[in-house]
CSV table of C-alpha atoms in Angstrom, one decimal:
chain,number,residue,atom,x,y,z
A,19,MET,CA,122.1,97.0,95.8
A,20,LYS,CA,124.9,94.4,96.3
A,21,ASN,CA,125.3,92.2,99.4
A,22,PHE,CA,126.9,94.0,102.3
A,23,ILE,CA,129.5,91.4,103.2
A,24,GLU,CA,130.4,87.8,102.5
A,25,VAL,CA,130.8,85.2,105.3
A,26,GLY,CA,134.1,83.4,105.6
A,27,LYS,CA,136.4,86.3,104.8
A,28,THR,CA,139.4,87.4,106.9
A,29,ASP,CA,139.2,90.6,108.9
A,30,GLU,CA,141.4,92.4,106.4
A,31,GLU,CA,139.3,91.1,103.5
A,32,GLN,CA,136.1,92.0,105.2
A,33,ALA,CA,137.3,95.6,105.9
A,34,GLU,CA,138.3,96.0,102.3
A,35,GLN,CA,135.0,94.6,101.2
A,36,ILE,CA,133.1,97.1,103.4
A,37,LYS,CA,135.1,100.0,101.9
A,38,LYS,CA,134.3,98.7,98.4
A,39,TRP,CA,130.6,98.3,99.2
A,40,ILE,CA,130.3,101.8,100.6
A,41,LYS,CA,132.0,103.2,97.5
A,42,GLU,CA,129.7,101.3,95.2
A,43,ASN,CA,126.5,101.9,97.1
A,44,GLY,CA,127.1,105.2,98.9
A,45,LEU,CA,124.9,107.2,96.6
A,46,GLN,CA,122.0,104.8,97.1
A,47,ILE,CA,122.5,105.0,100.9
A,48,ILE,CA,122.3,108.8,100.8
A,49,ILE,CA,119.3,108.8,98.6
A,50,GLY,CA,117.6,106.2,100.9
A,51,ILE,CA,118.3,108.4,104.0
A,52,LEU,CA,117.0,111.5,102.2
A,53,LEU,CA,113.9,109.7,101.1
A,54,GLY,CA,113.4,108.4,104.6
A,55,PHE,CA,113.5,111.9,106.1
A,56,GLY,CA,111.3,113.1,103.2
A,57,GLY,CA,108.7,110.6,104.2
A,58,ILE,CA,108.9,111.6,107.9
A,59,PHE,CA,108.6,115.3,107.1
A,60,GLY,CA,105.9,114.7,104.5
A,61,PHE,CA,103.9,112.7,107.1
A,62,ASN,CA,104.4,115.4,109.7
A,63,TYR,CA,103.2,118.1,107.2
A,64,TYR,CA,100.1,116.0,106.3
A,65,ASP,CA,99.4,115.5,110.0
A,66,GLN,CA,99.8,119.2,110.8
A,67,SER,CA,97.5,120.1,107.9
A,68,GLN,CA,94.8,117.7,109.0
A,69,HIS,CA,95.0,119.1,112.5
A,70,GLU,CA,94.6,122.7,111.2
A,71,GLN,CA,91.6,121.7,109.1
A,72,ALA,CA,90.0,120.0,112.1
A,73,LEU,CA,90.5,123.1,114.2
A,74,LYS,CA,89.0,125.3,111.5
A,75,SER,CA,85.9,123.1,111.1
A,76,ARG,CA,85.5,123.0,114.9
A,77,ASN,CA,85.7,126.8,115.1
A,78,TYR,CA,83.1,127.2,112.4
A,79,TYR,CA,80.8,124.8,114.2
A,80,LEU,CA,81.2,126.7,117.5
A,81,SER,CA,80.4,129.9,115.7
A,82,VAL,CA,77.1,128.4,114.5
A,83,VAL,CA,76.4,127.1,118.0
A,84,ALA,CA,76.8,130.6,119.3
A,85,ASN,CA,74.8,132.1,116.5
A,86,PRO,CA,72.7,129.8,114.3
A,87,ASN,CA,72.1,132.7,111.9
A,88,ASN,CA,75.8,133.1,111.1
A,89,THR,CA,75.5,132.3,107.4
A,90,GLN,CA,79.2,132.9,106.7
A,91,ALA,CA,80.2,130.2,109.2
A,92,ILE,CA,77.5,127.9,107.9
A,93,GLU,CA,78.5,128.2,104.3
A,94,ALA,CA,82.2,128.0,105.1
A,95,LEU,CA,81.7,124.7,107.0
A,96,LYS,CA,79.6,123.2,104.3
A,97,THR,CA,81.9,124.1,101.4
A,98,GLU,CA,85.4,124.1,102.9
A,99,HIS,CA,84.9,121.1,105.2
A,100,ALA,CA,82.2,119.0,103.5
A,101,GLY,CA,83.4,115.7,104.8
A,102,SER,CA,83.8,116.8,108.4
A,103,SER,CA,81.5,115.3,111.1
A,104,TYR,CA,81.1,118.9,112.3
A,105,VAL,CA,78.8,119.5,109.3
A,106,ASP,CA,76.4,116.9,110.6
A,107,LEU,CA,76.6,118.3,114.1
A,108,MET,CA,76.0,121.8,112.7
A,109,THR,CA,72.9,120.5,110.9
A,110,LEU,CA,71.5,119.3,114.3
A,111,VAL,CA,72.1,122.8,115.7
A,112,LEU,CA,70.3,124.4,112.8
A,113,ALA,CA,67.4,121.9,113.1
A,114,LYS,CA,67.1,122.7,116.8
A,115,ASN,CA,67.0,126.4,116.1
A,116,ALA,CA,64.2,125.8,113.5
A,117,VAL,CA,62.2,123.9,116.1
A,118,ASN,CA,62.6,126.7,118.6
A,119,LYS,CA,61.1,129.1,116.0
A,120,GLU,CA,58.4,126.5,115.3
A,121,GLU,CA,59.6,126.1,111.7
A,122,TYR,CA,59.0,122.4,111.8
A,123,GLN,CA,59.2,121.7,108.1
A,124,GLN,CA,62.5,123.5,107.9
A,125,ALA,CA,63.7,121.3,110.8
A,126,LEU,CA,62.6,118.2,109.0
A,127,ASP,CA,64.4,119.3,105.9
A,128,TYR,CA,67.6,119.6,107.9
A,129,LEU,CA,67.2,116.3,109.7
A,130,ILE,CA,65.7,113.7,107.3
A,131,PRO,CA,68.9,113.5,105.1
A,132,LEU,CA,70.8,112.5,108.3
A,133,MET,CA,68.5,109.6,109.2
A,134,ASP,CA,70.8,107.1,107.4
A,135,ASN,CA,74.0,108.5,108.9
A,136,GLU,CA,76.8,106.0,109.4
A,137,ASP,CA,77.4,107.4,112.9
A,138,GLU,CA,74.9,105.5,115.1
A,139,PHE,CA,74.8,108.2,117.7
A,140,ILE,CA,73.8,110.8,115.1
A,141,MET,CA,71.4,108.5,113.3
A,142,HIS,CA,69.4,107.6,116.5
A,143,ASN,CA,69.4,111.2,117.7
A,144,VAL,CA,68.0,112.3,114.3
A,145,LYS,CA,65.3,109.6,114.3
A,146,LEU,CA,64.1,110.6,117.7
A,147,LYS,CA,64.1,114.3,116.8
A,148,VAL,CA,62.2,113.6,113.5
A,149,ALA,CA,59.6,111.5,115.3
A,150,ASN,CA,59.2,114.1,118.0
A,151,ILE,CA,58.5,116.8,115.3
A,152,TYR,CA,56.0,114.6,113.6
A,153,LEU,CA,54.3,114.1,116.9
A,154,GLU,CA,54.3,117.8,117.6
A,155,ILE,CA,52.6,118.5,114.2
A,156,ASN,CA,50.0,115.8,114.9
A,157,LYS,CA,51.4,113.2,112.5
A,158,PRO,CA,51.7,110.2,114.9
A,159,ASP,CA,51.6,107.6,112.2
A,160,GLN,CA,54.7,109.1,110.6
A,161,ALA,CA,56.3,109.5,113.9
A,162,LEU,CA,55.8,105.8,114.6
A,163,SER,CA,57.1,104.7,111.2
A,164,THR,CA,60.2,106.9,111.6
A,165,LEU,CA,61.2,105.0,114.8
A,166,GLY,CA,60.6,101.6,113.2
A,167,GLU,CA,62.4,98.7,114.8
A,168,TYR,CA,65.4,99.3,116.9
A,169,LYS,CA,68.0,97.1,118.8
A,170,ASN,CA,70.3,99.8,120.2
A,171,LYS,CA,70.3,99.4,124.0
A,172,THR,CA,71.7,102.9,124.6
A,173,PHE,CA,68.7,104.5,122.9
A,174,GLY,CA,66.1,101.8,123.6
A,175,VAL,CA,64.6,103.6,126.6
A,176,LEU,CA,64.2,106.8,124.6
A,177,TYR,CA,62.6,105.0,121.7
A,178,ASP,CA,60.2,103.1,124.1
A,179,ASP,CA,59.2,106.3,126.0
A,180,LEU,CA,58.5,108.1,122.7
A,181,LYS,CA,56.5,105.2,121.4
A,182,GLY,CA,54.4,105.3,124.5
A,183,ASP,CA,53.7,109.0,123.8
A,184,ILE,CA,52.8,108.2,120.2
A,185,TYR,CA,50.4,105.4,121.1
A,186,LEU,CA,48.8,107.6,123.7
A,187,VAL,CA,48.1,110.3,121.1
A,188,GLN,CA,46.6,107.6,118.9
A,189,GLY,CA,44.3,106.6,121.7
A,190,LYS,CA,46.0,103.1,122.1
A,191,VAL,CA,46.3,103.2,125.9
A,192,GLU,CA,47.3,99.6,126.4
A,193,MET,CA,50.1,99.9,123.8
A,194,ALA,CA,51.2,103.2,125.5
A,195,LYS,CA,51.4,101.4,128.9
A,196,LYS,CA,53.4,98.6,127.4
A,197,TYR,CA,56.1,100.8,126.1
A,198,TYR,CA,56.1,103.0,129.2
A,199,GLN,CA,56.7,99.9,131.2
A,200,SER,CA,59.5,98.7,128.9
A,201,ALA,CA,61.2,102.1,129.2
A,202,PHE,CA,60.7,102.1,133.0
A,203,LYS,CA,62.4,98.8,133.4
A,204,GLN,CA,65.5,100.0,131.6
A,205,LEU,CA,66.2,102.9,133.9
A,206,SER,CA,68.0,103.1,137.2
A,207,ASP,CA,66.0,104.2,140.3
A,208,ASP,CA,67.7,107.6,140.5
A,209,SER,CA,66.8,108.5,137.0
A,210,GLU,CA,64.6,111.6,136.6
A,211,LEU,CA,63.2,110.1,133.4
A,212,LYS,CA,62.1,107.1,135.3
A,213,ASN,CA,60.1,109.3,137.6
A,214,LEU,CA,58.5,111.1,134.6
A,215,ILE,CA,57.6,107.8,133.0
A,216,GLN,CA,56.1,106.6,136.2
A,217,ILE,CA,53.8,109.6,136.3
A,218,LYS,CA,52.8,109.0,132.7
A,219,PHE,CA,52.0,105.4,133.5
A,220,ASN,CA,50.0,106.2,136.7
A,221,ASP,CA,47.9,108.8,134.8
A,222,LEU,CA,46.7,105.9,132.5
A,223,ASN,CA,45.4,103.8,135.5
């Protein structure tokens, strides 16, 4: 596209140059405007489509929460919305349902693939759940190795409390007390969990 106007021209010359420029570049201007609107409408369509997909995946997830045996919603969420975070959340619901029915291996099958989840909230939740299941089925060594080392302050108290439980099952009372104390120090005075940990600790003395 040619330059719009040259500096140094008289008013009449500039007016004539503007007319000439519009005549020569008018089609390009129109095309540019149309393309601009096309981009806007295209983006809006994409945004609307994304919003609709998010609503669908959310509705499928809520259907599973209401009824974990809703196989139609489960399959639809897994196949139609495979990349959605609701798939992972649904898996947690299915695992909880399996635990409630004491189907512990089924619960582990749901949870273990999520242990390396990129979402730290999901990953730590899953590790705690898996460790609890191992403890429930009398596999404290696997429970301990599942927790491993951790640096997340948000979940640290839950890790320490559970490690205390694991060491207690293993008969390592001093280690259990150590982790109960660690968890205790991380909690505020009005925490119900703090009172529970205090009871556990006192029972060991």
